Amino acid sequence: MRVPLSWLREFVEVPAEATPEDVLAALVSVGFEEEDVHRFDLSGPIVVGEVLEFVEEPQSNGKTIRWCQVRVADGEGTDDAPAVRGIVCGANNFFAGDKVVVT
């Protein structure tokens, strides 16, 4: 099971200076098993885009992909007209007008 350290801190008193490795060592010392520690460090700025429109296209495997037009303010366009990217996505939990993270 994956447990974010922030979630664990809601239920257990964890010292503020404790690292994930410290918490892992404490859990292992009382009998829990560990498989891995995953860090989710950001390596750059987060770019946000707005979904302008999308077209759903059924695939031969029974799934549907969306061909999306996303307005992205990441320096590729101008201040008056941010760049619009064509993005293929398999998710279906968003709509035109939603803000999304673009990589």
GROMACS .gro file of C-alpha atoms in nm:
model
  103
    1MET     CA    1   0.000   0.000   0.000
    2ARG     CA    2   0.126   0.348  -0.078
    3VAL     CA    3   0.088   0.600   0.202
    4PRO     CA    4   0.178   0.967   0.153
    5LEU     CA    5   0.375   1.109   0.444
    6SER     CA    6   0.129   1.399   0.464
    7TRP     CA    7  -0.158   1.152   0.511
    8LEU     CA    8   0.034   0.959   0.775
    9ARG     CA    9   0.095   1.283   0.967
   10GLU     CA   10  -0.283   1.331   0.997
   11PHE     CA   11  -0.311   1.013   1.206
   12VAL     CA   12   0.029   0.970   1.373
   13GLU     CA   13   0.254   1.221   1.547
   14VAL     CA   14   0.553   1.246   1.315
   15PRO     CA   15   0.831   1.492   1.403
   16ALA     CA   16   0.849   1.779   1.153
   17GLU     CA   17   1.218   1.710   1.085
   18ALA     CA   18   1.157   1.339   1.011
   19THR     CA   19   1.245   1.233   0.658
   20PRO     CA   20   1.056   0.961   0.470
   21GLU     CA   21   1.353   0.733   0.537
   22ASP     CA   22   1.324   0.799   0.913
   23VAL     CA   23   0.955   0.710   0.910
   24LEU     CA   24   1.026   0.400   0.702
   25ALA     CA   25   1.294   0.283   0.947
   26ALA     CA   26   1.052   0.330   1.238
   27LEU     CA   27   0.778   0.131   1.063
   28VAL     CA   28   1.018  -0.151   0.972
   29SER     CA   29   1.145  -0.165   1.331
   30VAL     CA   30   0.794  -0.254   1.452
   31GLY     CA   31   0.734  -0.522   1.189
   32PHE     CA   32   0.600  -0.350   0.879
   33GLU     CA   33   0.750  -0.450   0.546
   34GLU     CA   34   0.862  -0.198   0.289
   35GLU     CA   35   0.898  -0.234  -0.081
   36ASP     CA   36   1.011   0.109  -0.191
   37VAL     CA   37   1.006   0.480  -0.112
   38HIS     CA   38   0.875   0.701  -0.393
   39ARG     CA   39   0.964   1.068  -0.403
   40PHE     CA   40   0.757   1.307  -0.608
   41ASP     CA   41   0.994   1.599  -0.644
   42LEU     CA   42   0.913   1.849  -0.915
   43SER     CA   43   1.191   1.900  -1.166
   44GLY     CA   44   1.059   2.212  -1.333
   45PRO     CA   45   0.774   2.459  -1.346
   46ILE     CA   46   0.418   2.334  -1.367
   47VAL     CA   47   0.248   2.440  -1.690
   48VAL     CA   48  -0.129   2.479  -1.685
   49GLY     CA   49  -0.349   2.474  -1.991
   50GLU     CA   50  -0.718   2.526  -2.061
   51VAL     CA   51  -0.906   2.264  -2.263
   52LEU     CA   52  -1.068   2.452  -2.550
   53GLU     CA   53  -1.235   2.157  -2.718
   54PHE     CA   54  -1.193   1.787  -2.782
   55VAL     CA   55  -1.310   1.519  -3.022
   56GLU     CA   56  -1.366   1.163  -2.901
   57GLU     CA   57  -1.238   0.886  -3.125
   58PRO     CA   58  -1.325   0.521  -3.051
   59GLN     CA   59  -1.033   0.281  -3.091
   60SER     CA   60  -1.026  -0.079  -3.213
   61ASN     CA   61  -0.955  -0.199  -2.857
   62GLY     CA   62  -1.291  -0.062  -2.737
   63LYS     CA   63  -1.144   0.240  -2.563
   64THR     CA   64  -1.193   0.602  -2.662
   65ILE     CA   65  -0.921   0.863  -2.691
   66ARG     CA   66  -0.971   1.236  -2.699
   67TRP     CA   67  -0.797   1.467  -2.944
   68CYS     CA   68  -0.779   1.789  -2.742
   69GLN     CA   69  -0.702   2.149  -2.824
   70VAL     CA   70  -0.540   2.303  -2.516
   71ARG     CA   71  -0.442   2.670  -2.476
   72VAL     CA   72  -0.109   2.673  -2.295
   73ALA     CA   73   0.059   2.982  -2.147
   74ASP     CA   74   0.416   2.851  -2.145
   75GLY     CA   75   0.600   3.109  -2.347
   76GLU     CA   76   0.543   2.950  -2.687
   77GLY     CA   77   0.276   3.198  -2.790
   78THR     CA   78   0.247   3.569  -2.722
   79ASP     CA   79   0.096   3.746  -2.421
   80ASP     CA   80  -0.217   3.818  -2.625
   81ALA     CA   81  -0.240   3.473  -2.782
   82PRO     CA   82  -0.093   3.181  -2.582
   83ALA     CA   83   0.005   2.872  -2.779
   84VAL     CA   84  -0.259   2.610  -2.858
   85ARG     CA   85  -0.139   2.250  -2.849
   86GLY     CA   86  -0.297   1.939  -2.989
   87ILE     CA   87  -0.287   1.674  -2.717
   88VAL     CA   88  -0.404   1.312  -2.727
   89CYS     CA   89  -0.552   1.191  -2.399
   90GLY     CA   90  -0.718   0.872  -2.277
   91ALA     CA   91  -0.884   1.032  -1.974
   92ASN     CA   92  -1.255   1.107  -1.980
   93ASN     CA   93  -1.290   1.299  -1.653
   94PHE     CA   94  -1.254   1.651  -1.793
   95PHE     CA   95  -1.452   1.890  -2.010
   96ALA     CA   96  -1.398   2.196  -2.228
   97GLY     CA   97  -1.304   2.489  -2.006
   98ASP     CA   98  -1.125   2.275  -1.746
   99LYS     CA   99  -0.769   2.358  -1.642
  100VAL     CA  100  -0.517   2.074  -1.682
  101VAL     CA  101  -0.147   2.017  -1.618
  102VAL     CA  102   0.049   1.995  -1.944
  103THR     CA  103   0.386   1.823  -1.974
   0.00000   0.00000   0.00000
